[in-house]
Amino acid sequence: MGQSMGSFGARNVDLYMNDNPTFDPQTGFSFERKPREMKAREEDLISARIPPQFRDYCAHYLLDYQVCRYKNMPMLYKCAHEKHDYLNCEHQDYVLRMKEFERERRLRLREQRIVGAA
Amino acid sequence: MTSNLLKNAIIVKPHGVRKVAAILSNAVRNHWNYQYKPGPYPKTPEERVAAAKKYGLTIEEYQPYPEDMGYGDYPKLPDIGADSKDPHYPYDCPELKRNFNEPVHASAEIFGEDRYDPNLRPRFSLAHQWTWFLGVVGGSFALYFYLEDFKIGRPVACKQYPGNGPHYLFTPK
């Protein structure tokens, strides 16, 4: 995916870091994509005082981790598994974002090809 | 110290008590002594001679500040920083590179070795300094404007939050 040059390879289609995807999420798929599911409830996140920037699709793991910390306060090593689960989820979230970026780049290139051919 | 002075003044010179009291009140209460004040600006040649004698200068050396500067008859001494004075000369006060009874410059506090020397020869010429300054700052700006078109970030789309619209995995339902 061109990590070493960052988003440099997407300059030619005017795509940069943290850009929003512009195409319909279902185009180009032979199947219907599974929607992401938010497992944590907003009220619980507010009650646990999780800051808004952490209320993403992994928030239920973060909630578990914080509850574990609260219960085992001085012995935080006991929450290693919860932390690992949370960080794994964030990693998968990041991979998904990279996939969305690459999909957006390829779709833009395809659009350019089609417009150029027509 | 004040009590000592008062005792001395009363016992040794009882007639000078009033004078000492005046000086003390001036120096202690007002933090200033009227004797520090220079005399009025010398207008006639006789006054100039008297002023030169007062500051221990010859009449050729003596030159007052312009009258509107308000320095009175205080002499205008050459601006020589302590750094430019001969370090090997046996001064009476080597710390200040000053001899006994040598008149003090009106801006003496800035000409000390720890402050400023107007005769200092700069290590680099002004053109040299400007060249380097403009080279570094201009070069930085040139690089900045040139690289403006080559912005690189990590190849990720924006962070997905449940609040802004449905998001999808890359797996079938």
PDB file of C-alpha atoms in Angstrom:
ATOM      1  CA  MET A   1       0.000   0.000   0.000  1.00  0.00           C
ATOM      2  CA  GLY A   2       2.991   2.282  -0.213  1.00  0.00           C
ATOM      3  CA  GLN A   3       3.594   2.981   3.459  1.00  0.00           C
ATOM      4  CA  SER A   4       7.179   4.115   3.034  1.00  0.00           C
ATOM      5  CA  MET A   5       6.138   7.079   0.900  1.00  0.00           C
ATOM      6  CA  GLY A   6       3.004   7.730   2.925  1.00  0.00           C
ATOM      7  CA  SER A   7       0.235   9.328   0.903  1.00  0.00           C
ATOM      8  CA  PHE A   8       2.710  10.541  -1.751  1.00  0.00           C
ATOM      9  CA  GLY A   9       1.453   8.046  -4.337  1.00  0.00           C
ATOM     10  CA  ALA A  10      -2.078   9.449  -4.052  1.00  0.00           C
ATOM     11  CA  ARG A  11      -1.056  13.033  -4.913  1.00  0.00           C
ATOM     12  CA  ASN A  12      -1.956  12.539  -8.550  1.00  0.00           C
ATOM     13  CA  VAL A  13      -5.598  11.905  -7.580  1.00  0.00           C
ATOM     14  CA  ASP A  14      -5.597  14.717  -4.996  1.00  0.00           C
ATOM     15  CA  LEU A  15      -6.014  12.324  -2.082  1.00  0.00           C
ATOM     16  CA  TYR A  16      -4.352  13.086   1.244  1.00  0.00           C
ATOM     17  CA  MET A  17      -4.201  11.771   4.779  1.00  0.00           C
ATOM     18  CA  ASN A  18      -7.502  11.767   6.733  1.00  0.00           C
ATOM     19  CA  ASP A  19      -9.587  12.526   3.646  1.00  0.00           C
ATOM     20  CA  ASN A  20     -13.163  11.298   3.580  1.00  0.00           C
ATOM     21  CA  PRO A  21     -14.095   8.600   1.037  1.00  0.00           C
ATOM     22  CA  THR A  22     -16.261  10.110  -1.693  1.00  0.00           C
ATOM     23  CA  PHE A  23     -17.609   7.027  -3.501  1.00  0.00           C
ATOM     24  CA  ASP A  24     -20.635   4.971  -2.567  1.00  0.00           C
ATOM     25  CA  PRO A  25     -19.431   2.376  -0.042  1.00  0.00           C
ATOM     26  CA  GLN A  26     -21.006  -0.514  -2.015  1.00  0.00           C
ATOM     27  CA  THR A  27     -19.618   0.194  -5.492  1.00  0.00           C
ATOM     28  CA  GLY A  28     -17.372  -2.468  -6.936  1.00  0.00           C
ATOM     29  CA  PHE A  29     -18.364  -5.208  -4.525  1.00  0.00           C
ATOM     30  CA  SER A  30     -19.945  -8.467  -5.632  1.00  0.00           C
ATOM     31  CA  PHE A  31     -21.467  -8.824  -2.164  1.00  0.00           C
ATOM     32  CA  GLU A  32     -23.143  -6.514   0.243  1.00  0.00           C
ATOM     33  CA  ARG A  33     -20.686  -5.140   2.812  1.00  0.00           C
ATOM     34  CA  LYS A  34     -21.280  -5.740   6.460  1.00  0.00           C
ATOM     35  CA  PRO A  35     -21.961  -2.515   8.355  1.00  0.00           C
ATOM     36  CA  ARG A  36     -19.764  -1.762  11.364  1.00  0.00           C
ATOM     37  CA  GLU A  37     -21.483  -2.207  14.662  1.00  0.00           C
ATOM     38  CA  MET A  38     -21.142   0.105  17.637  1.00  0.00           C
ATOM     39  CA  LYS A  39     -21.274  -2.168  20.653  1.00  0.00           C
ATOM     40  CA  ALA A  40     -20.882   0.313  23.482  1.00  0.00           C
ATOM     41  CA  ARG A  41     -23.846   2.441  24.424  1.00  0.00           C
ATOM     42  CA  GLU A  42     -23.433   6.199  24.370  1.00  0.00           C
ATOM     43  CA  GLU A  43     -24.876   6.527  27.893  1.00  0.00           C
ATOM     44  CA  ASP A  44     -22.272   4.113  29.248  1.00  0.00           C
ATOM     45  CA  LEU A  45     -19.458   6.020  27.563  1.00  0.00           C
ATOM     46  CA  ILE A  46     -20.729   9.292  28.984  1.00  0.00           C
ATOM     47  CA  SER A  47     -21.146   7.706  32.389  1.00  0.00           C
ATOM     48  CA  ALA A  48     -17.579   6.381  32.259  1.00  0.00           C
ATOM     49  CA  ARG A  49     -16.388   9.815  31.116  1.00  0.00           C
ATOM     50  CA  ILE A  50     -14.656   8.469  28.004  1.00  0.00           C
ATOM     51  CA  PRO A  51     -13.565  11.524  25.964  1.00  0.00           C
ATOM     52  CA  PRO A  52     -15.369  11.981  22.612  1.00  0.00           C
ATOM     53  CA  GLN A  53     -12.264  11.233  20.527  1.00  0.00           C
ATOM     54  CA  PHE A  54     -12.175   7.717  22.026  1.00  0.00           C
ATOM     55  CA  ARG A  55     -15.859   6.947  21.363  1.00  0.00           C
ATOM     56  CA  ASP A  56     -15.102   4.986  18.203  1.00  0.00           C
ATOM     57  CA  TYR A  57     -16.037   1.447  17.194  1.00  0.00           C
ATOM     58  CA  CYS A  58     -13.575   0.020  19.761  1.00  0.00           C
ATOM     59  CA  ALA A  59     -15.045   1.889  22.708  1.00  0.00           C
ATOM     60  CA  HIS A  60     -16.543  -1.253  24.276  1.00  0.00           C
ATOM     61  CA  TYR A  61     -13.007  -2.669  24.669  1.00  0.00           C
ATOM     62  CA  LEU A  62     -11.848   0.600  26.155  1.00  0.00           C
ATOM     63  CA  LEU A  63     -14.792   0.495  28.535  1.00  0.00           C
ATOM     64  CA  ASP A  64     -13.848  -3.041  29.615  1.00  0.00           C
ATOM     65  CA  TYR A  65     -10.268  -1.957  30.098  1.00  0.00           C
ATOM     66  CA  GLN A  66     -11.193   1.044  32.206  1.00  0.00           C
ATOM     67  CA  VAL A  67     -13.596  -1.014  34.329  1.00  0.00           C
ATOM     68  CA  CYS A  68     -10.802  -3.536  34.889  1.00  0.00           C
ATOM     69  CA  ARG A  69      -8.413  -0.760  35.885  1.00  0.00           C
ATOM     70  CA  TYR A  70     -10.960   0.613  38.292  1.00  0.00           C
ATOM     71  CA  LYS A  71     -11.503  -2.785  39.898  1.00  0.00           C
ATOM     72  CA  ASN A  72      -7.813  -3.719  40.239  1.00  0.00           C
ATOM     73  CA  MET A  73      -6.499  -0.261  40.815  1.00  0.00           C
ATOM     74  CA  PRO A  74      -2.964  -0.751  42.113  1.00  0.00           C
ATOM     75  CA  MET A  75      -2.379  -4.057  40.258  1.00  0.00           C
ATOM     76  CA  LEU A  76      -2.733  -2.808  36.707  1.00  0.00           C
ATOM     77  CA  TYR A  77      -0.829  -5.745  35.251  1.00  0.00           C
ATOM     78  CA  LYS A  78      -4.035  -7.721  35.741  1.00  0.00           C
ATOM     79  CA  CYS A  79      -5.600  -5.715  32.899  1.00  0.00           C
ATOM     80  CA  ALA A  80      -2.993  -6.702  30.312  1.00  0.00           C
ATOM     81  CA  HIS A  81      -5.479  -8.814  28.345  1.00  0.00           C
ATOM     82  CA  GLU A  82      -8.110  -6.091  28.270  1.00  0.00           C
ATOM     83  CA  LYS A  83      -5.510  -3.606  27.081  1.00  0.00           C
ATOM     84  CA  HIS A  84      -4.297  -6.017  24.439  1.00  0.00           C
ATOM     85  CA  ASP A  85      -7.822  -6.556  23.165  1.00  0.00           C
ATOM     86  CA  TYR A  86      -8.392  -2.830  22.954  1.00  0.00           C
ATOM     87  CA  LEU A  87      -5.134  -2.137  21.118  1.00  0.00           C
ATOM     88  CA  ASN A  88      -5.780  -5.015  18.717  1.00  0.00           C
ATOM     89  CA  CYS A  89      -9.168  -3.529  17.919  1.00  0.00           C
ATOM     90  CA  GLU A  90      -7.611  -0.103  17.317  1.00  0.00           C
ATOM     91  CA  HIS A  91      -5.055  -1.741  15.036  1.00  0.00           C
ATOM     92  CA  GLN A  92      -7.792  -3.392  13.001  1.00  0.00           C
ATOM     93  CA  ASP A  93      -9.599  -0.053  12.849  1.00  0.00           C
ATOM     94  CA  TYR A  94      -6.464   1.553  11.453  1.00  0.00           C
ATOM     95  CA  VAL A  95      -6.051  -1.203   8.885  1.00  0.00           C
ATOM     96  CA  LEU A  96      -9.616  -0.617   7.812  1.00  0.00           C
ATOM     97  CA  ARG A  97      -8.907   3.068   7.355  1.00  0.00           C
ATOM     98  CA  MET A  98      -5.880   2.219   5.222  1.00  0.00           C
ATOM     99  CA  LYS A  99      -8.045  -0.079   3.118  1.00  0.00           C
ATOM    100  CA  GLU A 100     -10.599   2.697   2.672  1.00  0.00           C
ATOM    101  CA  PHE A 101      -7.824   5.038   1.565  1.00  0.00           C
ATOM    102  CA  GLU A 102      -6.497   2.551  -0.966  1.00  0.00           C
ATOM    103  CA  ARG A 103      -9.994   1.812  -2.243  1.00  0.00           C
ATOM    104  CA  GLU A 104     -10.609   5.529  -2.686  1.00  0.00           C
ATOM    105  CA  ARG A 105      -7.299   5.933  -4.553  1.00  0.00           C
ATOM    106  CA  ARG A 106      -8.002   3.042  -6.924  1.00  0.00           C
ATOM    107  CA  LEU A 107     -11.582   4.179  -7.578  1.00  0.00           C
ATOM    108  CA  ARG A 108     -10.349   7.670  -8.448  1.00  0.00           C
ATOM    109  CA  LEU A 109      -7.728   6.240 -10.798  1.00  0.00           C
ATOM    110  CA  ARG A 110     -10.425   4.091 -12.409  1.00  0.00           C
ATOM    111  CA  GLU A 111     -12.663   7.110 -12.840  1.00  0.00           C
ATOM    112  CA  GLN A 112      -9.798   8.989 -14.504  1.00  0.00           C
ATOM    113  CA  ARG A 113      -9.221   6.041 -16.859  1.00  0.00           C
ATOM    114  CA  ILE A 114     -12.870   5.877 -17.808  1.00  0.00           C
ATOM    115  CA  VAL A 115     -13.132   9.630 -18.402  1.00  0.00           C
ATOM    116  CA  GLY A 116      -9.891   9.558 -20.442  1.00  0.00           C
ATOM    117  CA  ALA A 117     -11.109   6.642 -22.580  1.00  0.00           C
ATOM    118  CA  ALA A 118     -14.506   8.215 -23.260  1.00  0.00           C
TER     119      ALA A 118
ATOM    120  CA  MET B   1      26.510  53.132  61.298  1.00  0.00           C
ATOM    121  CA  THR B   2      24.014  55.977  61.413  1.00  0.00           C
ATOM    122  CA  SER B   3      24.195  56.110  65.204  1.00  0.00           C
ATOM    123  CA  ASN B   4      28.012  56.166  65.068  1.00  0.00           C
ATOM    124  CA  LEU B   5      27.933  59.050  62.637  1.00  0.00           C
ATOM    125  CA  LEU B   6      25.446  60.924  64.810  1.00  0.00           C
ATOM    126  CA  LYS B   7      27.568  60.363  67.938  1.00  0.00           C
ATOM    127  CA  ASN B   8      30.685  61.548  66.112  1.00  0.00           C
ATOM    128  CA  ALA B   9      28.885  64.566  64.822  1.00  0.00           C
ATOM    129  CA  ILE B  10      27.531  65.549  68.229  1.00  0.00           C
ATOM    130  CA  ILE B  11      30.685  64.897  70.281  1.00  0.00           C
ATOM    131  CA  VAL B  12      33.495  65.900  67.896  1.00  0.00           C
ATOM    132  CA  LYS B  13      31.867  68.650  65.877  1.00  0.00           C
ATOM    133  CA  PRO B  14      28.808  69.889  67.718  1.00  0.00           C
ATOM    134  CA  HIS B  15      28.504  72.862  65.377  1.00  0.00           C
ATOM    135  CA  GLY B  16      28.198  70.544  62.389  1.00  0.00           C
ATOM    136  CA  VAL B  17      25.208  68.621  63.697  1.00  0.00           C
ATOM    137  CA  ARG B  18      22.758  70.514  61.565  1.00  0.00           C
ATOM    138  CA  LYS B  19      24.822  69.994  58.410  1.00  0.00           C
ATOM    139  CA  VAL B  20      25.310  66.257  59.049  1.00  0.00           C
ATOM    140  CA  ALA B  21      21.619  65.869  59.826  1.00  0.00           C
ATOM    141  CA  ALA B  22      20.735  67.575  56.553  1.00  0.00           C
ATOM    142  CA  ILE B  23      23.084  65.340  54.549  1.00  0.00           C
ATOM    143  CA  LEU B  24      21.855  62.208  56.340  1.00  0.00           C
ATOM    144  CA  SER B  25      18.215  63.032  55.832  1.00  0.00           C
ATOM    145  CA  ASN B  26      18.914  63.725  52.189  1.00  0.00           C
ATOM    146  CA  ALA B  27      20.940  60.568  51.605  1.00  0.00           C
ATOM    147  CA  VAL B  28      18.848  58.196  53.713  1.00  0.00           C
ATOM    148  CA  ARG B  29      15.353  59.454  53.260  1.00  0.00           C
ATOM    149  CA  ASN B  30      15.586  60.723  49.683  1.00  0.00           C
ATOM    150  CA  HIS B  31      18.235  58.221  48.538  1.00  0.00           C
ATOM    151  CA  TRP B  32      20.047  61.083  46.923  1.00  0.00           C
ATOM    152  CA  ASN B  33      22.595  63.718  47.874  1.00  0.00           C
ATOM    153  CA  TYR B  34      22.471  67.223  46.493  1.00  0.00           C
ATOM    154  CA  GLN B  35      26.261  67.070  46.155  1.00  0.00           C
ATOM    155  CA  TYR B  36      25.861  64.433  43.413  1.00  0.00           C
ATOM    156  CA  LYS B  37      24.241  67.030  41.206  1.00  0.00           C
ATOM    157  CA  PRO B  38      26.449  68.740  38.614  1.00  0.00           C
ATOM    158  CA  GLY B  39      26.688  72.498  38.576  1.00  0.00           C
ATOM    159  CA  PRO B  40      24.902  74.724  36.077  1.00  0.00           C
ATOM    160  CA  TYR B  41      25.973  74.694  32.434  1.00  0.00           C
ATOM    161  CA  PRO B  42      29.184  76.825  32.019  1.00  0.00           C
ATOM    162  CA  LYS B  43      28.585  79.783  29.718  1.00  0.00           C
ATOM    163  CA  THR B  44      31.626  82.004  30.169  1.00  0.00           C
ATOM    164  CA  PRO B  45      35.278  80.897  29.699  1.00  0.00           C
ATOM    165  CA  GLU B  46      35.900  81.440  33.429  1.00  0.00           C
ATOM    166  CA  GLU B  47      33.066  79.091  34.304  1.00  0.00           C
ATOM    167  CA  ARG B  48      34.488  76.503  31.915  1.00  0.00           C
ATOM    168  CA  VAL B  49      37.905  76.722  33.590  1.00  0.00           C
ATOM    169  CA  ALA B  50      36.286  76.335  37.008  1.00  0.00           C
ATOM    170  CA  ALA B  51      34.247  73.341  35.854  1.00  0.00           C
ATOM    171  CA  ALA B  52      37.306  71.679  34.284  1.00  0.00           C
ATOM    172  CA  LYS B  53      39.208  72.137  37.543  1.00  0.00           C
ATOM    173  CA  LYS B  54      36.285  70.730  39.524  1.00  0.00           C
ATOM    174  CA  TYR B  55      36.327  67.481  37.486  1.00  0.00           C
ATOM    175  CA  GLY B  56      40.137  67.260  37.408  1.00  0.00           C
ATOM    176  CA  LEU B  57      40.461  67.835  33.677  1.00  0.00           C
ATOM    177  CA  THR B  58      42.559  70.263  31.645  1.00  0.00           C
ATOM    178  CA  ILE B  59      40.703  72.975  29.810  1.00  0.00           C
ATOM    179  CA  GLU B  60      41.550  71.269  26.472  1.00  0.00           C
ATOM    180  CA  GLU B  61      40.064  67.985  27.667  1.00  0.00           C
ATOM    181  CA  TYR B  62      36.963  69.549  29.181  1.00  0.00           C
ATOM    182  CA  GLN B  63      33.862  69.555  27.007  1.00  0.00           C
ATOM    183  CA  PRO B  64      30.360  69.738  28.527  1.00  0.00           C
ATOM    184  CA  TYR B  65      27.296  67.977  27.111  1.00  0.00           C
ATOM    185  CA  PRO B  66      24.914  70.195  25.110  1.00  0.00           C
ATOM    186  CA  GLU B  67      22.881  72.329  27.465  1.00  0.00           C
ATOM    187  CA  ASP B  68      19.498  70.854  26.483  1.00  0.00           C
ATOM    188  CA  MET B  69      20.596  67.365  27.549  1.00  0.00           C
ATOM    189  CA  GLY B  70      20.395  68.468  31.157  1.00  0.00           C
ATOM    190  CA  TYR B  71      23.795  67.219  32.306  1.00  0.00           C
ATOM    191  CA  GLY B  72      24.812  70.728  33.462  1.00  0.00           C
ATOM    192  CA  ASP B  73      28.584  71.149  33.617  1.00  0.00           C
ATOM    193  CA  TYR B  74      29.279  67.408  33.703  1.00  0.00           C
ATOM    194  CA  PRO B  75      32.160  66.667  31.277  1.00  0.00           C
ATOM    195  CA  LYS B  76      31.586  64.758  28.056  1.00  0.00           C
ATOM    196  CA  LEU B  77      34.241  62.045  28.231  1.00  0.00           C
ATOM    197  CA  PRO B  78      35.263  59.880  25.273  1.00  0.00           C
ATOM    198  CA  ASP B  79      33.131  56.727  24.876  1.00  0.00           C
ATOM    199  CA  ILE B  80      35.678  54.036  25.678  1.00  0.00           C
ATOM    200  CA  GLY B  81      34.414  50.681  26.901  1.00  0.00           C
ATOM    201  CA  ALA B  82      36.361  48.978  29.648  1.00  0.00           C
ATOM    202  CA  ASP B  83      37.114  46.155  27.209  1.00  0.00           C
ATOM    203  CA  SER B  84      39.019  48.524  24.965  1.00  0.00           C
ATOM    204  CA  LYS B  85      41.269  49.774  27.764  1.00  0.00           C
ATOM    205  CA  ASP B  86      44.778  48.388  28.179  1.00  0.00           C
ATOM    206  CA  PRO B  87      44.495  45.308  30.422  1.00  0.00           C
ATOM    207  CA  HIS B  88      48.185  45.454  31.455  1.00  0.00           C
ATOM    208  CA  TYR B  89      48.256  49.022  32.736  1.00  0.00           C
ATOM    209  CA  PRO B  90      48.593  49.139  36.557  1.00  0.00           C
ATOM    210  CA  TYR B  91      45.284  50.805  37.376  1.00  0.00           C
ATOM    211  CA  ASP B  92      44.489  51.920  40.914  1.00  0.00           C
ATOM    212  CA  CYS B  93      41.241  49.991  40.587  1.00  0.00           C
ATOM    213  CA  PRO B  94      41.968  47.127  38.164  1.00  0.00           C
ATOM    214  CA  GLU B  95      38.451  45.720  38.493  1.00  0.00           C
ATOM    215  CA  LEU B  96      37.001  48.809  36.870  1.00  0.00           C
ATOM    216  CA  LYS B  97      40.181  49.742  34.942  1.00  0.00           C
ATOM    217  CA  ARG B  98      40.019  53.132  36.583  1.00  0.00           C
ATOM    218  CA  ASN B  99      42.492  55.380  38.368  1.00  0.00           C
ATOM    219  CA  PHE B 100      41.915  57.331  41.552  1.00  0.00           C
ATOM    220  CA  ASN B 101      40.146  60.658  40.911  1.00  0.00           C
ATOM    221  CA  GLU B 102      39.616  59.815  37.271  1.00  0.00           C
ATOM    222  CA  PRO B 103      36.305  61.355  36.161  1.00  0.00           C
ATOM    223  CA  VAL B 104      33.474  58.878  35.680  1.00  0.00           C
ATOM    224  CA  HIS B 105      31.685  58.747  32.333  1.00  0.00           C
ATOM    225  CA  ALA B 106      28.056  59.892  32.449  1.00  0.00           C
ATOM    226  CA  SER B 107      27.025  56.481  31.015  1.00  0.00           C
ATOM    227  CA  ALA B 108      29.647  54.542  32.947  1.00  0.00           C
ATOM    228  CA  GLU B 109      27.218  51.796  33.889  1.00  0.00           C
ATOM    229  CA  ILE B 110      26.942  50.582  30.300  1.00  0.00           C
ATOM    230  CA  PHE B 111      30.646  50.742  29.459  1.00  0.00           C
ATOM    231  CA  GLY B 112      31.656  48.072  31.970  1.00  0.00           C
ATOM    232  CA  GLU B 113      33.473  44.915  30.926  1.00  0.00           C
ATOM    233  CA  ASP B 114      30.253  42.935  31.411  1.00  0.00           C
ATOM    234  CA  ARG B 115      28.146  45.198  29.194  1.00  0.00           C
ATOM    235  CA  TYR B 116      28.907  47.147  26.087  1.00  0.00           C
ATOM    236  CA  ASP B 117      31.990  48.396  24.298  1.00  0.00           C
ATOM    237  CA  PRO B 118      31.274  50.892  21.504  1.00  0.00           C
ATOM    238  CA  ASN B 119      34.771  50.431  20.039  1.00  0.00           C
ATOM    239  CA  LEU B 120      34.467  46.671  19.852  1.00  0.00           C
ATOM    240  CA  ARG B 121      35.659  45.268  16.523  1.00  0.00           C
ATOM    241  CA  PRO B 122      32.979  42.753  15.471  1.00  0.00           C
ATOM    242  CA  ARG B 123      34.138  39.244  14.690  1.00  0.00           C
ATOM    243  CA  PHE B 124      32.130  39.196  11.434  1.00  0.00           C
ATOM    244  CA  SER B 125      31.383  42.151   9.202  1.00  0.00           C
ATOM    245  CA  LEU B 126      27.826  43.418   8.873  1.00  0.00           C
ATOM    246  CA  ALA B 127      27.611  42.201   5.246  1.00  0.00           C
ATOM    247  CA  HIS B 128      28.722  38.761   6.412  1.00  0.00           C
ATOM    248  CA  GLN B 129      26.075  38.717   9.133  1.00  0.00           C
ATOM    249  CA  TRP B 130      23.319  39.842   6.760  1.00  0.00           C
ATOM    250  CA  THR B 131      24.350  37.283   4.158  1.00  0.00           C
ATOM    251  CA  TRP B 132      24.115  34.452   6.638  1.00  0.00           C
ATOM    252  CA  PHE B 133      20.893  35.710   8.184  1.00  0.00           C
ATOM    253  CA  LEU B 134      19.093  36.170   4.858  1.00  0.00           C
ATOM    254  CA  GLY B 135      20.599  32.962   3.535  1.00  0.00           C
ATOM    255  CA  VAL B 136      19.292  30.886   6.410  1.00  0.00           C
ATOM    256  CA  VAL B 137      15.875  32.548   6.732  1.00  0.00           C
ATOM    257  CA  GLY B 138      15.353  32.922   2.973  1.00  0.00           C
ATOM    258  CA  GLY B 139      16.583  29.399   2.372  1.00  0.00           C
ATOM    259  CA  SER B 140      14.161  28.049   4.954  1.00  0.00           C
ATOM    260  CA  PHE B 141      11.280  29.929   3.361  1.00  0.00           C
ATOM    261  CA  ALA B 142      12.307  28.786  -0.123  1.00  0.00           C
ATOM    262  CA  LEU B 143      12.374  25.177   1.073  1.00  0.00           C
ATOM    263  CA  TYR B 144       9.006  25.653   2.769  1.00  0.00           C
ATOM    264  CA  PHE B 145       7.324  27.062  -0.328  1.00  0.00           C
ATOM    265  CA  TYR B 146       8.941  24.495  -2.603  1.00  0.00           C
ATOM    266  CA  LEU B 147       7.867  21.569  -0.401  1.00  0.00           C
ATOM    267  CA  GLU B 148       4.352  22.958  -0.025  1.00  0.00           C
ATOM    268  CA  ASP B 149       3.403  20.902  -3.096  1.00  0.00           C
ATOM    269  CA  PHE B 150       4.876  17.671  -1.716  1.00  0.00           C
ATOM    270  CA  LYS B 151       2.828  17.123   1.410  1.00  0.00           C
ATOM    271  CA  ILE B 152       3.047  13.554   2.660  1.00  0.00           C
ATOM    272  CA  GLY B 153       0.861  11.974   5.313  1.00  0.00           C
ATOM    273  CA  ARG B 154       0.078   8.451   6.376  1.00  0.00           C
ATOM    274  CA  PRO B 155      -2.113   6.621   3.836  1.00  0.00           C
ATOM    275  CA  VAL B 156      -5.279   6.443   5.923  1.00  0.00           C
ATOM    276  CA  ALA B 157      -8.797   7.693   5.425  1.00  0.00           C
ATOM    277  CA  CYS B 158     -10.381   9.734   8.184  1.00  0.00           C
ATOM    278  CA  LYS B 159     -11.156   8.180  11.557  1.00  0.00           C
ATOM    279  CA  GLN B 160     -14.538   6.453  11.615  1.00  0.00           C
ATOM    280  CA  TYR B 161     -16.937   7.396  14.407  1.00  0.00           C
ATOM    281  CA  PRO B 162     -20.420   5.931  14.779  1.00  0.00           C
ATOM    282  CA  GLY B 163     -21.845   9.436  14.743  1.00  0.00           C
ATOM    283  CA  ASN B 164     -20.951  10.307  11.153  1.00  0.00           C
ATOM    284  CA  GLY B 165     -22.751   7.939   8.911  1.00  0.00           C
ATOM    285  CA  PRO B 166     -22.732   4.195   8.389  1.00  0.00           C
ATOM    286  CA  HIS B 167     -19.356   2.557   7.917  1.00  0.00           C
ATOM    287  CA  TYR B 168     -18.746  -0.833   6.396  1.00  0.00           C
ATOM    288  CA  LEU B 169     -16.325  -3.695   6.819  1.00  0.00           C
ATOM    289  CA  PHE B 170     -14.725  -5.386   3.816  1.00  0.00           C
ATOM    290  CA  THR B 171     -16.536  -8.664   4.559  1.00  0.00           C
ATOM    291  CA  PRO B 172     -19.923  -9.882   3.310  1.00  0.00           C
ATOM    292  CA  LYS B 173     -22.951  -9.569   5.495  1.00  0.00           C
TER     293      LYS B 173
END
